[in-house]
Every structure is written in C-alpha cells, then in structure tokens.
C-alpha cells in the first residue's frame, strides 16, 4: 500500500471528505483520473544544472542559482537514476524536457544542461520549452500520438509547477499519468506534498517507485 506522504497535512475532516466522497478509491468524479495504459513513456522534467545546483543544503544551493534545490534535488535524482535504468532495461521509451528561460541567449549554456547522473542517451528525445507545461508550445503531443503512447510516467520537478502543469495537460489530452513520488521534487515541502495530493485526487496515479516498476515490468510480461 502506497505511503501517502501528505497525510500529516490533513485535518480529520479532510481525511473524512476524501474517504466519504470516494477520492481515495476512485479519484475525480467527472473523468477517469487514474489508470495505467499499455504503452508508457517516461518523461523527465527539467532536471537541469540551474535547477539542481550543488549537492548541498538548499539554503547554500540558492547562493549560486536562485532556482537551485541542492540536496532536495539530489535525493530525488538518486531515485530517478535507478528508476531510469530499470525503465531502459525494459525498453520503455524516455523523453526529456529542458526549460530555457528567456534570460539565456545561448540554449547550449552549461546552466541548462541536464545533470550527468540522468543525462539523455543518444536515442532519447529532448524537448525545449519556455513555460511550465511540457505540452505548451512544443511538439510533445504529436510525438505521443505518433508513437501510440497512452501513459506518461512523469519524474523531475517541480511538483507544484512544471510536473503539475504537465500532468494536468496530459490528463486533459486523454493520457493516463503515473507519478513515482520519490522521483519528484520541489523546493517547498508543503508545495510538494499538497501538489502530490491534488494530482492524486484529480489527475494521476501517485505511487511509490517500486509500485511503478511493478507496472512497467508487467508491460514486458505482455510481450
């Protein structure tokens, strides 16, 4: 059973609402908000140098880049690295996004590079974006349709920003979304927990990484 990391933020009334309204078992009432398909893709959101920074406490990391998350990011990257290896071994396709802020004239600036432990392989697609959602102003949707992808397994950051925006857009475009919670991070703990809660209630499966790996393993069993 998944460890719901947001439970400590909920009042007793919140817990009762979630249970009585059926969010714990069914998700959103207006659409199919949880599920897993037969053709998943791993989408790695913005795990870049200017967002990750050095492996130091976040209050030190922001001294170099104001957007950096330091140890918070590196703790998640350790999980992402292992999960990515697992997915690759099972031939699950992998796509990356990079945010390219308007303040950068050079899209190849070292600050924008995806960090080495989870760097793309030559065959991987890397999509540059300017806004929160990986769908907005990019060709991601057409790529997913062309490749017959029905499920996005999303990792990276930030929970309350780009991950959430991409998750909502994916759901609205008819894709299932799976979030391995240890592989997602945010600079603010409350935002991280509430972001996962909101997405779990309305837009996505939020699972422990081991549970997601079991799902991906079952894709291989069907071949």
PDB file of C-alpha atoms in Angstrom, residues 24-142:
ATOM      1  CA  UNK A  24      -9.347   7.550  -2.082  1.00  0.00           C
ATOM      2  CA  UNK A  25     -10.777   4.780  -4.263  1.00  0.00           C
ATOM      3  CA  UNK A  26     -11.940   6.459  -7.486  1.00  0.00           C
ATOM      4  CA  UNK A  27     -10.204   9.797  -7.964  1.00  0.00           C
ATOM      5  CA  UNK A  28     -12.071  12.570  -9.774  1.00  0.00           C
ATOM      6  CA  UNK A  29     -15.815  12.165 -10.227  1.00  0.00           C
ATOM      7  CA  UNK A  30     -16.038  13.867 -13.649  1.00  0.00           C
ATOM      8  CA  UNK A  31     -13.446  11.861 -15.612  1.00  0.00           C
ATOM      9  CA  UNK A  32     -11.238   8.792 -15.355  1.00  0.00           C
ATOM     10  CA  UNK A  33      -8.398  10.375 -13.414  1.00  0.00           C
ATOM     11  CA  UNK A  34      -6.439   7.249 -12.519  1.00  0.00           C
ATOM     12  CA  UNK A  35      -5.269   4.351 -14.575  1.00  0.00           C
ATOM     13  CA  UNK A  36      -2.379   2.809 -16.467  1.00  0.00           C
ATOM     14  CA  UNK A  37      -2.210   2.023 -20.134  1.00  0.00           C
ATOM     15  CA  UNK A  38      -0.349  -0.456 -22.296  1.00  0.00           C
ATOM     16  CA  UNK A  39       2.245   1.814 -23.916  1.00  0.00           C
ATOM     17  CA  UNK A  40       4.003   4.015 -21.348  1.00  0.00           C
ATOM     18  CA  UNK A  41       6.723   6.598 -21.785  1.00  0.00           C
ATOM     19  CA  UNK A  42       8.962   8.075 -19.077  1.00  0.00           C
ATOM     20  CA  UNK A  43       9.008  11.883 -19.190  1.00  0.00           C
ATOM     21  CA  UNK A  44      11.844  13.556 -17.269  1.00  0.00           C
ATOM     22  CA  UNK A  45      11.031  17.176 -16.468  1.00  0.00           C
ATOM     23  CA  UNK A  46      13.783  19.832 -16.263  1.00  0.00           C
ATOM     24  CA  UNK A  47      16.480  18.066 -14.232  1.00  0.00           C
ATOM     25  CA  UNK A  48      18.998  20.756 -15.169  1.00  0.00           C
ATOM     26  CA  UNK A  49      22.051  22.333 -13.582  1.00  0.00           C
ATOM     27  CA  UNK A  50      20.430  25.670 -12.776  1.00  0.00           C
ATOM     28  CA  UNK A  51      17.566  23.874 -11.013  1.00  0.00           C
ATOM     29  CA  UNK A  52      19.605  21.171  -9.306  1.00  0.00           C
ATOM     30  CA  UNK A  53      22.771  23.009  -8.291  1.00  0.00           C
ATOM     31  CA  UNK A  54      25.373  21.517  -5.996  1.00  0.00           C
ATOM     32  CA  UNK A  55      24.656  18.667  -3.585  1.00  0.00           C
ATOM     33  CA  UNK A  56      24.423  20.967  -0.562  1.00  0.00           C
ATOM     34  CA  UNK A  57      21.568  22.184   1.654  1.00  0.00           C
ATOM     35  CA  UNK A  58      19.091  24.260  -0.333  1.00  0.00           C
ATOM     36  CA  UNK A  59      19.932  27.471   1.517  1.00  0.00           C
ATOM     37  CA  UNK A  60      23.500  27.096   0.267  1.00  0.00           C
ATOM     38  CA  UNK A  61      22.462  25.982  -3.223  1.00  0.00           C
ATOM     39  CA  UNK A  62      20.414  29.130  -3.834  1.00  0.00           C
ATOM     40  CA  UNK A  63      23.505  31.258  -3.331  1.00  0.00           C
ATOM     41  CA  UNK A  64      24.762  30.041  -6.727  1.00  0.00           C
ATOM     42  CA  UNK A  65      21.431  29.711  -8.576  1.00  0.00           C
ATOM     43  CA  UNK A  66      18.280  31.195  -7.064  1.00  0.00           C
ATOM     44  CA  UNK A  67      16.333  28.324  -8.645  1.00  0.00           C
ATOM     45  CA  UNK A  68      18.581  25.542  -7.293  1.00  0.00           C
ATOM     46  CA  UNK A  69      17.295  22.927  -4.842  1.00  0.00           C
ATOM     47  CA  UNK A  70      20.544  21.277  -3.775  1.00  0.00           C
ATOM     48  CA  UNK A  71      20.135  18.193  -1.598  1.00  0.00           C
ATOM     49  CA  UNK A  72      16.387  18.097  -2.218  1.00  0.00           C
ATOM     50  CA  UNK A  73      17.047  17.605  -5.919  1.00  0.00           C
ATOM     51  CA  UNK A  74      19.960  15.202  -5.463  1.00  0.00           C
ATOM     52  CA  UNK A  75      17.940  12.953  -3.147  1.00  0.00           C
ATOM     53  CA  UNK A  76      15.326  12.602  -5.899  1.00  0.00           C
ATOM     54  CA  UNK A  77      17.966  12.200  -8.624  1.00  0.00           C
ATOM     55  CA  UNK A  78      19.302   9.137  -6.826  1.00  0.00           C
ATOM     56  CA  UNK A  79      15.844   7.576  -7.181  1.00  0.00           C
ATOM     57  CA  UNK A  80      15.426   8.832 -10.767  1.00  0.00           C
ATOM     58  CA  UNK A  81      18.768   7.345 -11.803  1.00  0.00           C
ATOM     59  CA  UNK A  82      17.839   3.910 -10.527  1.00  0.00           C
ATOM     60  CA  UNK A  83      14.318   4.117 -11.949  1.00  0.00           C
ATOM     61  CA  UNK A  84      15.624   5.266 -15.318  1.00  0.00           C
ATOM     62  CA  UNK A  85      17.973   2.291 -15.533  1.00  0.00           C
ATOM     63  CA  UNK A  86      15.058  -0.001 -14.716  1.00  0.00           C
ATOM     64  CA  UNK A  87      12.926   1.543 -17.473  1.00  0.00           C
ATOM     65  CA  UNK A  88      15.695   1.426 -20.058  1.00  0.00           C
ATOM     66  CA  UNK A  89      16.369  -2.248 -19.358  1.00  0.00           C
ATOM     67  CA  UNK A  90      12.746  -2.893 -20.327  1.00  0.00           C
ATOM     68  CA  UNK A  91      12.896  -0.740 -23.464  1.00  0.00           C
ATOM     69  CA  UNK A  92      10.454   1.833 -22.108  1.00  0.00           C
ATOM     70  CA  UNK A  93      10.978   4.989 -24.200  1.00  0.00           C
ATOM     71  CA  UNK A  94      12.372   8.058 -22.424  1.00  0.00           C
ATOM     72  CA  UNK A  95      11.823  11.728 -23.268  1.00  0.00           C
ATOM     73  CA  UNK A  96      13.324  14.770 -21.557  1.00  0.00           C
ATOM     74  CA  UNK A  97      12.313  18.390 -21.277  1.00  0.00           C
ATOM     75  CA  UNK A  98      14.568  21.370 -20.694  1.00  0.00           C
ATOM     76  CA  UNK A  99      13.259  24.744 -19.652  1.00  0.00           C
ATOM     77  CA  UNK A 100      15.085  27.518 -21.493  1.00  0.00           C
ATOM     78  CA  UNK A 101      14.464  30.816 -19.662  1.00  0.00           C
ATOM     79  CA  UNK A 102      14.249  33.975 -21.773  1.00  0.00           C
ATOM     80  CA  UNK A 103      17.188  35.338 -19.793  1.00  0.00           C
ATOM     81  CA  UNK A 104      19.504  32.856 -21.583  1.00  0.00           C
ATOM     82  CA  UNK A 105      20.628  33.863 -25.077  1.00  0.00           C
ATOM     83  CA  UNK A 106      22.506  30.592 -25.590  1.00  0.00           C
ATOM     84  CA  UNK A 107      20.317  27.455 -25.458  1.00  0.00           C
ATOM     85  CA  UNK A 108      23.502  25.398 -25.080  1.00  0.00           C
ATOM     86  CA  UNK A 109      24.637  27.224 -21.938  1.00  0.00           C
ATOM     87  CA  UNK A 110      26.047  24.827 -19.326  1.00  0.00           C
ATOM     88  CA  UNK A 111      23.434  26.022 -16.799  1.00  0.00           C
ATOM     89  CA  UNK A 112      20.722  24.483 -18.970  1.00  0.00           C
ATOM     90  CA  UNK A 113      22.345  21.059 -19.254  1.00  0.00           C
ATOM     91  CA  UNK A 114      20.613  18.001 -17.816  1.00  0.00           C
ATOM     92  CA  UNK A 115      22.761  16.742 -14.951  1.00  0.00           C
ATOM     93  CA  UNK A 116      25.096  13.840 -15.652  1.00  0.00           C
ATOM     94  CA  UNK A 117      23.577  11.064 -13.477  1.00  0.00           C
ATOM     95  CA  UNK A 118      20.364  11.169 -15.534  1.00  0.00           C
ATOM     96  CA  UNK A 119      21.728  12.561 -18.809  1.00  0.00           C
ATOM     97  CA  UNK A 120      19.990  11.590 -22.059  1.00  0.00           C
ATOM     98  CA  UNK A 121      21.171   8.684 -24.183  1.00  0.00           C
ATOM     99  CA  UNK A 122      21.797   9.396 -27.889  1.00  0.00           C
ATOM    100  CA  UNK A 123      18.459   7.882 -28.888  1.00  0.00           C
ATOM    101  CA  UNK A 124      16.416   9.919 -26.394  1.00  0.00           C
ATOM    102  CA  UNK A 125      14.314  12.917 -27.360  1.00  0.00           C
ATOM    103  CA  UNK A 126      14.975  16.251 -25.611  1.00  0.00           C
ATOM    104  CA  UNK A 127      12.241  18.885 -25.914  1.00  0.00           C
ATOM    105  CA  UNK A 128      12.956  22.515 -25.083  1.00  0.00           C
ATOM    106  CA  UNK A 129      10.144  24.502 -23.511  1.00  0.00           C
ATOM    107  CA  UNK A 130       9.567  28.047 -22.316  1.00  0.00           C
ATOM    108  CA  UNK A 131       6.639  27.537 -19.953  1.00  0.00           C
ATOM    109  CA  UNK A 132       5.523  25.185 -17.201  1.00  0.00           C
ATOM    110  CA  UNK A 133       3.688  22.538 -19.201  1.00  0.00           C
ATOM    111  CA  UNK A 134       5.717  20.262 -21.454  1.00  0.00           C
ATOM    112  CA  UNK A 135       2.782  20.438 -23.880  1.00  0.00           C
ATOM    113  CA  UNK A 136       2.587  24.217 -24.273  1.00  0.00           C
ATOM    114  CA  UNK A 137       4.369  25.497 -27.372  1.00  0.00           C
ATOM    115  CA  UNK A 138       6.074  22.145 -28.087  1.00  0.00           C
ATOM    116  CA  UNK A 139       5.515  19.127 -30.325  1.00  0.00           C
ATOM    117  CA  UNK A 140       5.162  16.698 -27.407  1.00  0.00           C
ATOM    118  CA  UNK A 141       1.519  15.866 -28.147  1.00  0.00           C
ATOM    119  CA  UNK A 142       2.181  14.999 -31.776  1.00  0.00           C
TER     120      UNK A 142
END
